[in-house]
Amino acid sequence: MEAIAELKKDKTVASWIPTRKDETFTSDDLIDAYLHGRKDAFAAAKRLAFDKLNTNIEKSKDITVSLLNTLKRHNFNPVDAYLMVDGFDYFKILITVPELERANEDFLEMYDLVAELEEKNKNEFYYVLVSFCHINEYFDEEKVLSDGYILKLSNNV
């Protein structure tokens, strides 16, 4: 112990000293900076995911409106459209049509159109799956909602 005390008194022992006294940091300062940076990075990632989610919901709306207009141009009468969000990058669109129209043989070409639409819009941050459901006297919107289609397109027809 005495030897250490002597070394501390000896001015020839090398030690680190701050070059600028106003910019010294303790180990606690470094830990705080790390935690703060980690918190900021998490918040930034969360903001980016939220922004991407909003962008993808808007994209799903545009796809749905375009598809509804296409159905109308082909003399079909879509009733409603619903959206399920399975993640910030995965969406399911459900379009309801009258039962007799969906049973019409001409409606089959709508499935080809949907397949092209899904493939065209697929990318690393967005995937959409479109399906149709017929409406008859037994249709229950509550079941659609309980399946996870939590958003319904307003003013779609």
Short mmCIF file of N, CA and C in Angstrom, two decimals:
data_model
loop_
_atom_site.label_atom_id
_atom_site.label_comp_id
_atom_site.label_asym_id
_atom_site.label_seq_id
_atom_site.Cartn_x
_atom_site.Cartn_y
_atom_site.Cartn_z
N MET A 1 0.82 -1.19 0.00
CA MET A 1 0.00 0.00 0.00
C MET A 1 0.86 1.25 0.00
N GLU A 2 1.95 1.19 0.74
CA GLU A 2 2.84 2.36 0.80
C GLU A 2 3.45 2.64 -0.55
N ALA A 3 3.71 1.58 -1.33
CA ALA A 3 4.31 1.77 -2.64
C ALA A 3 3.36 2.52 -3.57
N ILE A 4 2.09 2.22 -3.50
CA ILE A 4 1.10 2.91 -4.33
C ILE A 4 1.01 4.37 -3.93
N ALA A 5 1.02 4.61 -2.65
CA ALA A 5 0.98 5.99 -2.17
C ALA A 5 2.20 6.75 -2.65
N GLU A 6 3.35 6.10 -2.67
CA GLU A 6 4.57 6.75 -3.15
C GLU A 6 4.49 7.06 -4.64
N LEU A 7 3.91 6.10 -5.42
CA LEU A 7 3.77 6.33 -6.87
C LEU A 7 2.87 7.52 -7.16
N LYS A 8 1.85 7.67 -6.35
CA LYS A 8 0.94 8.79 -6.56
C LYS A 8 1.63 10.12 -6.29
N LYS A 9 2.56 10.12 -5.36
CA LYS A 9 3.29 11.36 -5.04
C LYS A 9 4.32 11.67 -6.11
N ASP A 10 4.84 10.62 -6.75
CA ASP A 10 5.89 10.78 -7.74
C ASP A 10 5.32 11.40 -9.01
N LYS A 11 5.85 12.52 -9.42
CA LYS A 11 5.35 13.24 -10.58
C LYS A 11 5.76 12.57 -11.89
N THR A 12 6.63 11.58 -11.87
CA THR A 12 7.09 10.96 -13.11
C THR A 12 6.18 9.83 -13.58
N VAL A 13 5.19 9.46 -12.75
CA VAL A 13 4.27 8.40 -13.15
C VAL A 13 3.29 8.98 -14.17
N ALA A 14 3.13 8.27 -15.32
CA ALA A 14 2.23 8.74 -16.38
C ALA A 14 0.77 8.61 -15.94
N SER A 15 -0.01 9.55 -16.29
CA SER A 15 -1.44 9.49 -16.03
C SER A 15 -2.17 10.28 -17.10
N TRP A 16 -3.43 9.96 -17.26
CA TRP A 16 -4.24 10.67 -18.23
C TRP A 16 -4.86 11.88 -17.56
N ILE A 17 -4.75 12.97 -18.25
CA ILE A 17 -5.39 14.19 -17.76
C ILE A 17 -6.23 14.75 -18.89
N PRO A 18 -7.33 15.40 -18.56
CA PRO A 18 -8.17 15.96 -19.63
C PRO A 18 -7.44 17.08 -20.36
N THR A 19 -7.62 17.11 -21.68
CA THR A 19 -7.01 18.18 -22.46
C THR A 19 -7.85 19.45 -22.37
N ARG A 20 -9.16 19.26 -22.19
CA ARG A 20 -10.04 20.41 -22.03
C ARG A 20 -10.88 20.15 -20.79
N LYS A 21 -10.73 20.95 -19.83
CA LYS A 21 -11.39 20.73 -18.55
C LYS A 21 -12.92 20.80 -18.65
N ASP A 22 -13.46 21.52 -19.63
CA ASP A 22 -14.90 21.63 -19.73
C ASP A 22 -15.55 20.45 -20.46
N GLU A 23 -14.75 19.48 -20.94
CA GLU A 23 -15.29 18.33 -21.66
C GLU A 23 -14.83 17.01 -21.06
N THR A 24 -14.86 16.89 -19.78
CA THR A 24 -14.49 15.64 -19.14
C THR A 24 -15.75 14.82 -18.87
N PHE A 25 -15.59 13.50 -18.94
CA PHE A 25 -16.72 12.60 -18.77
C PHE A 25 -16.36 11.50 -17.79
N THR A 26 -17.28 11.18 -16.95
CA THR A 26 -17.08 10.06 -16.04
C THR A 26 -17.66 8.81 -16.69
N SER A 27 -17.41 7.68 -16.08
CA SER A 27 -17.99 6.44 -16.61
C SER A 27 -19.51 6.51 -16.54
N ASP A 28 -20.06 7.16 -15.53
CA ASP A 28 -21.51 7.33 -15.45
C ASP A 28 -22.03 8.16 -16.61
N ASP A 29 -21.25 9.18 -17.00
CA ASP A 29 -21.65 9.99 -18.16
C ASP A 29 -21.72 9.13 -19.43
N LEU A 30 -20.75 8.24 -19.60
CA LEU A 30 -20.74 7.37 -20.78
C LEU A 30 -21.93 6.41 -20.76
N ILE A 31 -22.24 5.84 -19.60
CA ILE A 31 -23.38 4.93 -19.49
C ILE A 31 -24.67 5.67 -19.78
N ASP A 32 -24.81 6.88 -19.24
CA ASP A 32 -26.00 7.68 -19.51
C ASP A 32 -26.13 8.00 -21.00
N ALA A 33 -25.02 8.34 -21.63
CA ALA A 33 -25.05 8.65 -23.06
C ALA A 33 -25.46 7.41 -23.87
N TYR A 34 -24.96 6.25 -23.48
CA TYR A 34 -25.34 5.00 -24.17
C TYR A 34 -26.84 4.75 -24.03
N LEU A 35 -27.34 4.84 -22.81
CA LEU A 35 -28.76 4.58 -22.58
C LEU A 35 -29.64 5.58 -23.31
N HIS A 36 -29.21 6.85 -23.31
CA HIS A 36 -29.96 7.88 -24.01
C HIS A 36 -29.96 7.60 -25.52
N GLY A 37 -28.81 7.25 -26.06
CA GLY A 37 -28.71 6.93 -27.49
C GLY A 37 -29.54 5.72 -27.86
N ARG A 38 -29.54 4.72 -27.00
CA ARG A 38 -30.35 3.52 -27.23
C ARG A 38 -31.83 3.88 -27.23
N LYS A 39 -32.24 4.70 -26.29
CA LYS A 39 -33.64 5.13 -26.20
C LYS A 39 -34.02 5.93 -27.45
N ASP A 40 -33.13 6.83 -27.89
CA ASP A 40 -33.40 7.62 -29.10
C ASP A 40 -33.50 6.73 -30.34
N ALA A 41 -32.62 5.72 -30.44
CA ALA A 41 -32.64 4.82 -31.59
C ALA A 41 -33.94 4.02 -31.61
N PHE A 42 -34.38 3.55 -30.46
CA PHE A 42 -35.64 2.80 -30.37
C PHE A 42 -36.81 3.70 -30.77
N ALA A 43 -36.80 4.93 -30.28
CA ALA A 43 -37.89 5.87 -30.61
C ALA A 43 -37.90 6.16 -32.11
N ALA A 44 -36.73 6.29 -32.72
CA ALA A 44 -36.64 6.55 -34.16
C ALA A 44 -37.17 5.35 -34.95
N ALA A 45 -36.81 4.14 -34.54
CA ALA A 45 -37.29 2.94 -35.22
C ALA A 45 -38.81 2.82 -35.09
N LYS A 46 -39.31 3.16 -33.92
CA LYS A 46 -40.76 3.12 -33.70
C LYS A 46 -41.48 4.13 -34.58
N ARG A 47 -40.91 5.34 -34.70
CA ARG A 47 -41.49 6.37 -35.57
C ARG A 47 -41.48 5.92 -37.02
N LEU A 48 -40.38 5.32 -37.45
CA LEU A 48 -40.29 4.85 -38.84
C LEU A 48 -41.32 3.77 -39.13
N ALA A 49 -41.49 2.83 -38.21
CA ALA A 49 -42.49 1.77 -38.40
C ALA A 49 -43.89 2.36 -38.45
N PHE A 50 -44.17 3.32 -37.57
CA PHE A 50 -45.47 3.97 -37.55
C PHE A 50 -45.73 4.73 -38.85
N ASP A 51 -44.71 5.45 -39.33
CA ASP A 51 -44.84 6.18 -40.60
C ASP A 51 -45.09 5.20 -41.76
N LYS A 52 -44.38 4.07 -41.76
CA LYS A 52 -44.55 3.08 -42.81
C LYS A 52 -45.95 2.46 -42.74
N LEU A 53 -46.43 2.23 -41.53
CA LEU A 53 -47.78 1.71 -41.36
C LEU A 53 -48.81 2.66 -41.94
N ASN A 54 -48.69 3.93 -41.62
CA ASN A 54 -49.62 4.93 -42.16
C ASN A 54 -49.55 5.00 -43.69
N THR A 55 -48.34 4.96 -44.22
CA THR A 55 -48.16 4.98 -45.68
C THR A 55 -48.82 3.76 -46.31
N ASN A 56 -48.63 2.60 -45.69
CA ASN A 56 -49.19 1.37 -46.25
C ASN A 56 -50.71 1.30 -46.12
N ILE A 57 -51.26 1.87 -45.08
CA ILE A 57 -52.72 1.94 -44.95
C ILE A 57 -53.28 2.83 -46.07
N GLU A 58 -52.61 3.93 -46.32
CA GLU A 58 -53.04 4.83 -47.40
C GLU A 58 -52.92 4.12 -48.76
N LYS A 59 -51.84 3.37 -48.94
CA LYS A 59 -51.66 2.62 -50.19
C LYS A 59 -52.77 1.58 -50.35
N SER A 60 -53.14 0.92 -49.27
CA SER A 60 -54.23 -0.06 -49.30
C SER A 60 -55.54 0.60 -49.68
N LYS A 61 -55.75 1.81 -49.19
CA LYS A 61 -56.97 2.55 -49.55
C LYS A 61 -56.98 2.85 -51.05
N ASP A 62 -55.85 3.31 -51.57
CA ASP A 62 -55.78 3.63 -53.00
C ASP A 62 -56.02 2.39 -53.87
N ILE A 63 -55.44 1.28 -53.47
CA ILE A 63 -55.64 0.02 -54.20
C ILE A 63 -57.11 -0.38 -54.16
N THR A 64 -57.71 -0.26 -53.00
CA THR A 64 -59.12 -0.65 -52.83
C THR A 64 -60.03 0.23 -53.68
N VAL A 65 -59.83 1.52 -53.64
CA VAL A 65 -60.66 2.44 -54.43
C VAL A 65 -60.50 2.13 -55.92
N SER A 66 -59.28 1.89 -56.36
CA SER A 66 -59.04 1.55 -57.76
C SER A 66 -59.75 0.25 -58.13
N LEU A 67 -59.68 -0.73 -57.25
CA LEU A 67 -60.33 -2.01 -57.52
C LEU A 67 -61.85 -1.87 -57.53
N LEU A 68 -62.39 -1.09 -56.63
CA LEU A 68 -63.84 -0.85 -56.62
C LEU A 68 -64.29 -0.19 -57.92
N ASN A 69 -63.51 0.77 -58.39
CA ASN A 69 -63.86 1.43 -59.65
C ASN A 69 -63.79 0.46 -60.83
N THR A 70 -62.81 -0.42 -60.79
CA THR A 70 -62.69 -1.44 -61.85
C THR A 70 -63.89 -2.37 -61.83
N LEU A 71 -64.30 -2.79 -60.64
CA LEU A 71 -65.47 -3.65 -60.53
C LEU A 71 -66.71 -2.96 -61.11
N LYS A 72 -66.86 -1.69 -60.80
CA LYS A 72 -68.02 -0.94 -61.32
C LYS A 72 -67.97 -0.81 -62.84
N ARG A 73 -66.76 -0.60 -63.38
CA ARG A 73 -66.63 -0.51 -64.84
C ARG A 73 -67.01 -1.83 -65.53
N HIS A 74 -66.85 -2.93 -64.81
CA HIS A 74 -67.22 -4.24 -65.34
C HIS A 74 -68.66 -4.62 -64.96
N ASN A 75 -69.43 -3.64 -64.55
CA ASN A 75 -70.85 -3.80 -64.22
C ASN A 75 -71.12 -4.68 -63.00
N PHE A 76 -70.19 -4.66 -62.05
CA PHE A 76 -70.42 -5.30 -60.77
C PHE A 76 -70.69 -4.21 -59.74
N ASN A 77 -71.35 -4.57 -58.67
CA ASN A 77 -71.75 -3.58 -57.66
C ASN A 77 -71.18 -3.93 -56.28
N PRO A 78 -69.94 -3.58 -56.05
CA PRO A 78 -69.36 -3.87 -54.73
C PRO A 78 -70.15 -3.14 -53.64
N VAL A 79 -70.28 -3.80 -52.51
CA VAL A 79 -71.08 -3.24 -51.42
C VAL A 79 -70.19 -2.50 -50.43
N ASP A 80 -69.20 -3.19 -49.89
CA ASP A 80 -68.30 -2.60 -48.90
C ASP A 80 -66.89 -3.15 -49.09
N ALA A 81 -65.94 -2.49 -48.43
CA ALA A 81 -64.56 -2.95 -48.43
C ALA A 81 -64.01 -2.82 -47.02
N TYR A 82 -63.26 -3.84 -46.60
CA TYR A 82 -62.70 -3.90 -45.25
C TYR A 82 -61.20 -4.13 -45.34
N LEU A 83 -60.49 -3.70 -44.30
CA LEU A 83 -59.04 -3.86 -44.26
C LEU A 83 -58.61 -4.51 -42.96
N MET A 84 -57.76 -5.53 -43.08
CA MET A 84 -57.14 -6.18 -41.94
C MET A 84 -55.65 -5.83 -41.97
N VAL A 85 -55.12 -5.40 -40.85
CA VAL A 85 -53.71 -5.07 -40.73
C VAL A 85 -53.04 -6.18 -39.92
N ASP A 86 -52.21 -6.99 -40.60
CA ASP A 86 -51.52 -8.08 -39.91
C ASP A 86 -50.10 -7.70 -39.53
N GLY A 87 -49.71 -6.51 -39.80
CA GLY A 87 -48.38 -6.00 -39.50
C GLY A 87 -48.21 -4.71 -40.28
N PHE A 88 -47.12 -3.99 -40.03
CA PHE A 88 -46.95 -2.72 -40.75
C PHE A 88 -46.74 -2.94 -42.24
N ASP A 89 -46.47 -4.20 -42.63
CA ASP A 89 -46.19 -4.49 -44.03
C ASP A 89 -47.10 -5.54 -44.66
N TYR A 90 -48.12 -6.01 -43.94
CA TYR A 90 -48.97 -7.07 -44.46
C TYR A 90 -50.44 -6.72 -44.25
N PHE A 91 -51.19 -6.66 -45.36
CA PHE A 91 -52.57 -6.19 -45.33
C PHE A 91 -53.48 -7.15 -46.10
N LYS A 92 -54.71 -7.26 -45.62
CA LYS A 92 -55.73 -8.05 -46.31
C LYS A 92 -56.93 -7.16 -46.58
N ILE A 93 -57.35 -7.14 -47.83
CA ILE A 93 -58.52 -6.36 -48.24
C ILE A 93 -59.64 -7.34 -48.55
N LEU A 94 -60.80 -7.08 -48.00
CA LEU A 94 -61.98 -7.90 -48.26
C LEU A 94 -63.03 -7.03 -48.91
N ILE A 95 -63.49 -7.43 -50.09
CA ILE A 95 -64.52 -6.68 -50.80
C ILE A 95 -65.78 -7.54 -50.87
N THR A 96 -66.88 -6.96 -50.43
CA THR A 96 -68.15 -7.68 -50.47
C THR A 96 -68.91 -7.31 -51.74
N VAL A 97 -69.49 -8.34 -52.36
CA VAL A 97 -70.29 -8.16 -53.57
C VAL A 97 -71.56 -8.99 -53.44
N PRO A 98 -72.62 -8.60 -54.15
CA PRO A 98 -73.85 -9.40 -54.11
C PRO A 98 -73.58 -10.84 -54.55
N GLU A 99 -74.24 -11.76 -53.91
CA GLU A 99 -74.02 -13.19 -54.14
C GLU A 99 -74.17 -13.57 -55.61
N LEU A 100 -75.21 -13.08 -56.27
CA LEU A 100 -75.44 -13.44 -57.68
C LEU A 100 -74.33 -12.91 -58.59
N GLU A 101 -73.79 -11.77 -58.27
CA GLU A 101 -72.71 -11.21 -59.09
C GLU A 101 -71.43 -12.03 -58.94
N ARG A 102 -71.13 -12.42 -57.72
CA ARG A 102 -69.92 -13.22 -57.48
C ARG A 102 -70.03 -14.58 -58.15
N ALA A 103 -71.24 -15.10 -58.27
CA ALA A 103 -71.45 -16.40 -58.91
C ALA A 103 -71.40 -16.29 -60.44
N ASN A 104 -71.45 -15.06 -60.97
CA ASN A 104 -71.42 -14.82 -62.41
C ASN A 104 -70.06 -15.25 -62.96
N GLU A 105 -70.08 -15.96 -64.09
CA GLU A 105 -68.85 -16.44 -64.70
C GLU A 105 -67.90 -15.30 -65.08
N ASP A 106 -68.45 -14.16 -65.45
CA ASP A 106 -67.62 -13.00 -65.81
C ASP A 106 -66.80 -12.49 -64.62
N PHE A 107 -67.25 -12.81 -63.42
CA PHE A 107 -66.54 -12.34 -62.23
C PHE A 107 -65.17 -13.01 -62.09
N LEU A 108 -64.99 -14.16 -62.73
CA LEU A 108 -63.72 -14.88 -62.62
C LEU A 108 -62.53 -14.05 -63.10
N GLU A 109 -62.76 -13.19 -64.08
CA GLU A 109 -61.64 -12.37 -64.55
C GLU A 109 -61.19 -11.35 -63.51
N MET A 110 -62.04 -11.07 -62.53
CA MET A 110 -61.66 -10.17 -61.44
C MET A 110 -60.55 -10.80 -60.58
N TYR A 111 -60.57 -12.13 -60.48
CA TYR A 111 -59.53 -12.82 -59.73
C TYR A 111 -58.18 -12.70 -60.42
N ASP A 112 -58.18 -12.75 -61.75
CA ASP A 112 -56.94 -12.55 -62.50
C ASP A 112 -56.41 -11.13 -62.28
N LEU A 113 -57.33 -10.19 -62.32
CA LEU A 113 -56.96 -8.79 -62.10
C LEU A 113 -56.36 -8.61 -60.70
N VAL A 114 -56.97 -9.24 -59.70
CA VAL A 114 -56.49 -9.13 -58.32
C VAL A 114 -55.11 -9.75 -58.18
N ALA A 115 -54.89 -10.88 -58.82
CA ALA A 115 -53.58 -11.54 -58.76
C ALA A 115 -52.49 -10.62 -59.32
N GLU A 116 -52.78 -9.97 -60.43
CA GLU A 116 -51.83 -9.01 -61.02
C GLU A 116 -51.59 -7.83 -60.08
N LEU A 117 -52.67 -7.33 -59.51
CA LEU A 117 -52.59 -6.20 -58.60
C LEU A 117 -51.74 -6.53 -57.37
N GLU A 118 -51.94 -7.70 -56.80
CA GLU A 118 -51.15 -8.13 -55.63
C GLU A 118 -49.67 -8.22 -55.98
N GLU A 119 -49.38 -8.82 -57.12
CA GLU A 119 -47.98 -8.99 -57.53
C GLU A 119 -47.33 -7.64 -57.84
N LYS A 120 -48.04 -6.76 -58.48
CA LYS A 120 -47.54 -5.45 -58.86
C LYS A 120 -47.18 -4.60 -57.64
N ASN A 121 -47.95 -4.74 -56.58
CA ASN A 121 -47.74 -3.89 -55.40
C ASN A 121 -46.86 -4.52 -54.33
N LYS A 122 -46.44 -5.75 -54.53
CA LYS A 122 -45.62 -6.44 -53.53
C LYS A 122 -44.20 -5.89 -53.53
N ASN A 123 -43.69 -5.59 -52.33
CA ASN A 123 -42.29 -5.22 -52.19
C ASN A 123 -41.83 -5.58 -50.78
N GLU A 124 -40.63 -5.21 -50.45
CA GLU A 124 -40.03 -5.57 -49.16
C GLU A 124 -40.84 -5.08 -47.96
N PHE A 125 -41.54 -3.95 -48.13
CA PHE A 125 -42.26 -3.35 -47.02
C PHE A 125 -43.77 -3.33 -47.20
N TYR A 126 -44.27 -4.08 -48.20
CA TYR A 126 -45.72 -4.07 -48.42
C TYR A 126 -46.15 -5.35 -49.13
N TYR A 127 -47.15 -6.00 -48.56
CA TYR A 127 -47.77 -7.14 -49.20
C TYR A 127 -49.27 -7.02 -48.96
N VAL A 128 -50.04 -7.22 -50.01
CA VAL A 128 -51.49 -7.12 -49.90
C VAL A 128 -52.12 -8.38 -50.48
N LEU A 129 -53.16 -8.83 -49.81
CA LEU A 129 -53.94 -9.98 -50.25
C LEU A 129 -55.39 -9.51 -50.36
N VAL A 130 -55.98 -9.70 -51.54
CA VAL A 130 -57.36 -9.25 -51.78
C VAL A 130 -58.26 -10.47 -51.91
N SER A 131 -59.41 -10.40 -51.26
CA SER A 131 -60.39 -11.48 -51.41
C SER A 131 -61.79 -10.87 -51.52
N PHE A 132 -62.70 -11.71 -52.01
CA PHE A 132 -64.09 -11.29 -52.18
C PHE A 132 -64.98 -12.14 -51.29
N CYS A 133 -66.06 -11.53 -50.84
CA CYS A 133 -67.05 -12.22 -50.03
C CYS A 133 -68.42 -11.83 -50.57
N HIS A 134 -69.27 -12.82 -50.73
CA HIS A 134 -70.61 -12.47 -51.25
C HIS A 134 -71.52 -12.05 -50.10
N ILE A 135 -72.46 -11.21 -50.47
CA ILE A 135 -73.47 -10.71 -49.53
C ILE A 135 -74.80 -11.39 -49.86
N ASN A 136 -75.41 -11.93 -48.84
CA ASN A 136 -76.79 -12.42 -48.97
C ASN A 136 -77.50 -12.12 -47.66
N GLU A 137 -78.67 -12.69 -47.48
CA GLU A 137 -79.43 -12.36 -46.26
C GLU A 137 -78.78 -12.87 -44.99
N TYR A 138 -77.79 -13.76 -45.10
CA TYR A 138 -77.13 -14.31 -43.92
C TYR A 138 -75.82 -13.59 -43.57
N PHE A 139 -75.45 -12.63 -44.38
CA PHE A 139 -74.19 -11.91 -44.12
C PHE A 139 -74.28 -11.17 -42.79
N ASP A 140 -73.22 -11.28 -42.00
CA ASP A 140 -73.16 -10.63 -40.69
C ASP A 140 -71.85 -9.86 -40.59
N GLU A 141 -71.94 -8.54 -40.63
CA GLU A 141 -70.74 -7.72 -40.58
C GLU A 141 -69.95 -7.92 -39.29
N GLU A 142 -70.61 -8.24 -38.21
CA GLU A 142 -69.91 -8.49 -36.94
C GLU A 142 -68.90 -9.63 -37.06
N LYS A 143 -69.22 -10.63 -37.88
CA LYS A 143 -68.28 -11.74 -38.09
C LYS A 143 -67.05 -11.28 -38.86
N VAL A 144 -67.25 -10.40 -39.79
CA VAL A 144 -66.13 -9.84 -40.55
C VAL A 144 -65.22 -9.06 -39.60
N LEU A 145 -65.82 -8.28 -38.74
CA LEU A 145 -65.05 -7.50 -37.77
C LEU A 145 -64.31 -8.42 -36.80
N SER A 146 -64.97 -9.49 -36.36
CA SER A 146 -64.32 -10.40 -35.42
C SER A 146 -63.20 -11.19 -36.09
N ASP A 147 -63.22 -11.29 -37.41
CA ASP A 147 -62.13 -11.93 -38.13
C ASP A 147 -60.89 -11.05 -38.20
N GLY A 148 -61.02 -9.79 -37.81
CA GLY A 148 -59.86 -8.91 -37.78
C GLY A 148 -59.87 -7.79 -38.80
N TYR A 149 -60.93 -7.69 -39.57
CA TYR A 149 -61.05 -6.58 -40.53
C TYR A 149 -61.54 -5.37 -39.76
N ILE A 150 -60.59 -4.65 -39.19
CA ILE A 150 -60.93 -3.59 -38.23
C ILE A 150 -61.22 -2.24 -38.89
N LEU A 151 -60.92 -2.12 -40.18
CA LEU A 151 -61.18 -0.85 -40.87
C LEU A 151 -62.16 -1.11 -42.03
N LYS A 152 -63.07 -0.17 -42.19
CA LYS A 152 -64.06 -0.24 -43.27
C LYS A 152 -63.92 1.02 -44.10
N LEU A 153 -63.88 0.87 -45.41
CA LEU A 153 -63.76 2.02 -46.30
C LEU A 153 -65.07 2.80 -46.30
N SER A 154 -64.98 4.08 -46.05
CA SER A 154 -66.18 4.92 -46.08
C SER A 154 -66.34 5.53 -47.47
N ASN A 155 -67.56 5.84 -47.83
CA ASN A 155 -67.88 6.48 -49.11
C ASN A 155 -67.29 5.73 -50.29
N ASN A 156 -67.39 4.40 -50.26
CA ASN A 156 -66.77 3.61 -51.32
C ASN A 156 -67.68 3.38 -52.52
N VAL A 157 -68.96 3.61 -52.37
CA VAL A 157 -69.85 3.37 -53.52
C VAL A 157 -70.53 4.63 -53.97
#
